PDB file of C-alpha atoms in Angstrom:
ATOM      1  CA  MET Z   1      69.482 220.805 107.763  1.00 66.00           C
ATOM      2  CA  ASN Z   2      68.372 218.101 105.490  1.00 76.00           C
ATOM      3  CA  HIS Z   3      66.889 220.593 103.049  1.00 72.00           C
ATOM      4  CA  VAL Z   4      70.269 222.430 102.766  1.00 72.00           C
ATOM      5  CA  MET Z   5      72.097 219.236 101.998  1.00 75.00           C
ATOM      6  CA  ASN Z   6      69.519 218.349  99.231  1.00 88.00           C
ATOM      7  CA  LEU Z   7      69.936 221.836  97.772  1.00 89.00           C
ATOM      8  CA  ARG Z   8      73.699 221.538  97.861  1.00 89.00           C
ATOM      9  CA  GLN Z   9      73.431 218.168  96.034  1.00 90.00           C
ATOM     10  CA  GLN Z  10      71.102 219.586  93.410  1.00 91.00           C
ATOM     11  CA  GLN Z  11      73.449 222.397  92.821  1.00 93.00           C
ATOM     12  CA  ALA Z  12      76.329 220.002  92.641  1.00 93.00           C
ATOM     13  CA  ASP Z  13      74.388 217.714  90.155  1.00 91.00           C
ATOM     14  CA  THR Z  14      73.546 220.842  88.108  1.00 93.00           C
ATOM     15  CA  THR Z  15      77.087 222.049  87.794  1.00 96.00           C
ATOM     16  CA  ARG Z  16      78.388 218.588  86.972  1.00 94.00           C
ATOM     17  CA  GLN Z  17      75.748 218.228  84.223  1.00 91.00           C
ATOM     18  CA  ALA Z  18      76.558 221.711  82.985  1.00 94.00           C
ATOM     19  CA  ILE Z  19      80.346 220.588  82.578  1.00 95.00           C
ATOM     20  CA  ILE Z  20      79.222 217.392  80.764  1.00 92.00           C
ATOM     21  CA  ASP Z  21      76.826 219.278  78.536  1.00 90.00           C
ATOM     22  CA  ALA Z  22      79.587 221.826  77.739  1.00 93.00           C
ATOM     23  CA  PHE Z  23      81.994 219.168  76.799  1.00 92.00           C
ATOM     24  CA  LEU Z  24      79.458 217.362  74.580  1.00 87.00           C
ATOM     25  CA  ALA Z  25      78.683 220.705  72.709  1.00 88.00           C
ATOM     26  CA  LEU Z  26      82.349 221.424  72.239  1.00 90.00           C
ATOM     27  CA  VAL Z  27      82.992 217.654  71.052  1.00 85.00           C
ATOM     28  CA  HIS Z  28      80.234 218.093  68.468  1.00 82.00           C
ATOM     29  CA  GLU Z  29      81.799 221.337  67.211  1.00 86.00           C
ATOM     30  CA  GLU Z  30      85.276 219.824  67.153  1.00 82.00           C
ATOM     31  CA  ASN Z  31      86.265 216.595  68.521  1.00 76.00           C
ATOM     32  CA  ALA Z  32      87.217 215.211  72.000  1.00 77.00           C
ATOM     33  CA  ILE Z  33      91.014 215.185  71.491  1.00 83.00           C
ATOM     34  CA  THR Z  34      91.088 219.001  70.524  1.00 87.00           C
ATOM     35  CA  VAL Z  35      88.722 220.159  73.346  1.00 91.00           C
ATOM     36  CA  SER Z  36      90.519 221.829  76.077  1.00 94.00           C
ATOM     37  CA  VAL Z  37      89.565 221.753  79.863  1.00 96.00           C
ATOM     38  CA  PRO Z  38      89.711 225.596  80.021  1.00 97.00           C
ATOM     39  CA  ALA Z  39      87.201 225.717  76.984  1.00 96.00           C
ATOM     40  CA  VAL Z  40      84.987 223.300  78.681  1.00 96.00           C
ATOM     41  CA  ALA Z  41      85.060 225.320  81.895  1.00 97.00           C
ATOM     42  CA  ARG Z  42      84.250 228.596  80.073  1.00 97.00           C
ATOM     43  CA  ARG Z  43      81.283 227.005  78.146  1.00 96.00           C
ATOM     44  CA  ALA Z  44      80.004 225.753  81.406  1.00 97.00           C
ATOM     45  CA  GLY Z  45      80.393 228.899  83.171  1.00 97.00           C
ATOM     46  CA  VAL Z  46      82.776 227.527  85.906  1.00 98.00           C
ATOM     47  CA  SER Z  47      86.345 228.021  86.838  1.00 97.00           C
ATOM     48  CA  VAL Z  48      88.901 225.295  85.690  1.00 97.00           C
ATOM     49  CA  ARG Z  49      89.415 224.559  89.468  1.00 97.00           C
ATOM     50  CA  THR Z  50      85.685 223.978  89.865  1.00 97.00           C
ATOM     51  CA  LEU Z  51      85.692 221.548  86.914  1.00 97.00           C
ATOM     52  CA  TYR Z  52      88.614 219.593  88.538  1.00 97.00           C
ATOM     53  CA  ARG Z  53      86.577 219.183  91.546  1.00 97.00           C
ATOM     54  CA  TYR Z  54      83.983 217.216  89.624  1.00 96.00           C
ATOM     55  CA  PHE Z  55      86.471 215.460  87.237  1.00 96.00           C
ATOM     56  CA  ALA Z  56      90.100 214.491  88.114  1.00 94.00           C
ATOM     57  CA  ASN Z  57      91.098 214.900  84.504  1.00 94.00           C
ATOM     58  CA  LYS Z  58      89.946 215.231  80.925  1.00 92.00           C
ATOM     59  CA  ASP Z  59      89.597 211.440  80.458  1.00 88.00           C
ATOM     60  CA  GLU Z  60      87.435 211.161  83.348  1.00 91.00           C
ATOM     61  CA  LEU Z  61      85.177 213.851  81.851  1.00 92.00           C
ATOM     62  CA  GLN Z  62      85.128 212.130  78.612  1.00 87.00           C
ATOM     63  CA  ASN Z  63      84.114 208.911  80.087  1.00 85.00           C
ATOM     64  CA  ALA Z  64      81.326 210.598  82.185  1.00 88.00           C
ATOM     65  CA  ALA Z  65      80.129 212.367  78.901  1.00 85.00           C
ATOM     66  CA  ALA Z  66      80.242 209.226  76.842  1.00 79.00           C
ATOM     67  CA  MET Z  67      78.381 207.357  79.491  1.00 78.00           C
ATOM     68  CA  ALA Z  68      75.640 209.957  79.875  1.00 76.00           C
ATOM     69  CA  PRO Z  69      72.281 208.420  79.242  1.00 71.00           C
ATOM     70  CA  ALA Z  70      71.209 211.102  76.936  1.00 70.00           C
ATOM     71  CA  GLU Z  71      74.337 210.918  74.923  1.00 67.00           C
ATOM     72  CA  ARG Z  72      74.095 207.003  74.524  1.00 66.00           C
ATOM     73  CA  ALA Z  73      70.422 207.511  73.448  1.00 70.00           C
ATOM     74  CA  ARG Z  74      71.460 210.336  70.908  1.00 68.00           C
ATOM     75  CA  VAL Z  75      74.381 208.338  69.448  1.00 65.00           C
ATOM     76  CA  ARG Z  76      72.220 205.159  69.154  1.00 66.00           C
ATOM     77  CA  ARG Z  77      69.598 207.128  67.293  1.00 68.00           C
ATOM     78  CA  GLN Z  78      72.184 208.945  65.032  1.00 64.00           C
ATOM     79  CA  ILE Z  79      73.887 205.628  63.902  1.00 62.00           C
ATOM     80  CA  ASP Z  80      71.472 202.664  64.791  1.00 63.00           C
ATOM     81  CA  ASP Z  81      71.029 201.372  61.285  1.00 67.00           C
ATOM     82  CA  GLY Z  82      71.413 197.727  62.000  1.00 68.00           C
ATOM     83  CA  ARG Z  83      74.985 197.949  63.246  1.00 65.00           C
ATOM     84  CA  SER Z  84      76.018 195.682  65.999  1.00 68.00           C
ATOM     85  CA  ASP Z  85      76.842 196.841  69.467  1.00 65.00           C
ATOM     86  CA  ASP Z  86      80.529 196.215  68.761  1.00 69.00           C
ATOM     87  CA  GLN Z  87      80.306 198.578  65.667  1.00 68.00           C
ATOM     88  CA  ILE Z  88      78.353 201.281  67.740  1.00 64.00           C
ATOM     89  CA  PHE Z  89      81.038 201.015  70.510  1.00 64.00           C
ATOM     90  CA  THR Z  90      83.798 201.564  68.173  1.00 69.00           C
ATOM     91  CA  TYR Z  91      81.897 204.687  66.569  1.00 67.00           C
ATOM     92  CA  PHE Z  92      81.770 205.795  70.178  1.00 65.00           C
ATOM     93  CA  ALA Z  93      85.362 205.173  70.947  1.00 66.00           C
ATOM     94  CA  GLY Z  94      86.495 207.115  67.913  1.00 67.00           C
ATOM     95  CA  ARG Z  95      84.211 210.037  68.855  1.00 65.00           C
ATOM     96  CA  TYR Z  96      85.293 210.121  72.559  1.00 61.00           C
ATOM     97  CA  GLY Z  97      88.767 208.664  72.579  1.00 59.00           C
ATOM     98  CA  GLU Z  98      90.291 205.226  72.857  1.00 54.00           C
ATOM     99  CA  GLN Z  99      90.215 205.095  76.710  1.00 48.00           C
ATOM    100  CA  VAL Z 100      86.492 204.277  76.433  1.00 48.00           C
ATOM    101  CA  LEU Z 101      87.653 201.066  74.617  1.00 46.00           C
ATOM    102  CA  LEU Z 102      89.191 199.999  78.037  1.00 45.00           C
ATOM    103  CA  ARG Z 103      85.876 199.732  79.819  1.00 44.00           C
ATOM    104  CA  PRO Z 104      83.439 198.029  77.381  1.00 41.00           C
ATOM    105  CA  SER Z 105      81.350 196.274  80.357  1.00 41.00           C
ATOM    106  CA  SER Z 106      80.529 199.664  81.683  1.00 41.00           C
ATOM    107  CA  SER Z 107      79.794 201.371  78.470  1.00 39.00           C
ATOM    108  CA  GLY Z 108      75.979 200.915  78.697  1.00 40.00           C
ATOM    109  CA  LEU Z 109      75.714 200.962  74.903  1.00 38.00           C
ATOM    110  CA  THR Z 110      73.302 198.128  74.973  1.00 37.00           C
ATOM    111  CA  GLY Z 111      69.790 198.414  76.270  1.00 35.00           C
TER     112      GLY Z 111
END
């Protein structure tokens, strides 16, 4: 029974990450504002309904993508040229939407 639960959790984690990866890929091709939920679902290979099981709305998906450790590290490498964390956070907010600005304490941009 425990093995089945672990397998289900792994599948759920894989699906969630595929959705985040699809969103990030589309953001890098366009921007967060113009990326649509159906486009993300298509890119991830899931239905829109499945996407909404993992993320209540596009803002939640944007926040999860922006907070993903790999994305934070990529952004930091891309723009870390002596800028302060506030400047990097401002860049991040511009890239992923202003709702990220509402949660600076959970941004994880430092460290």
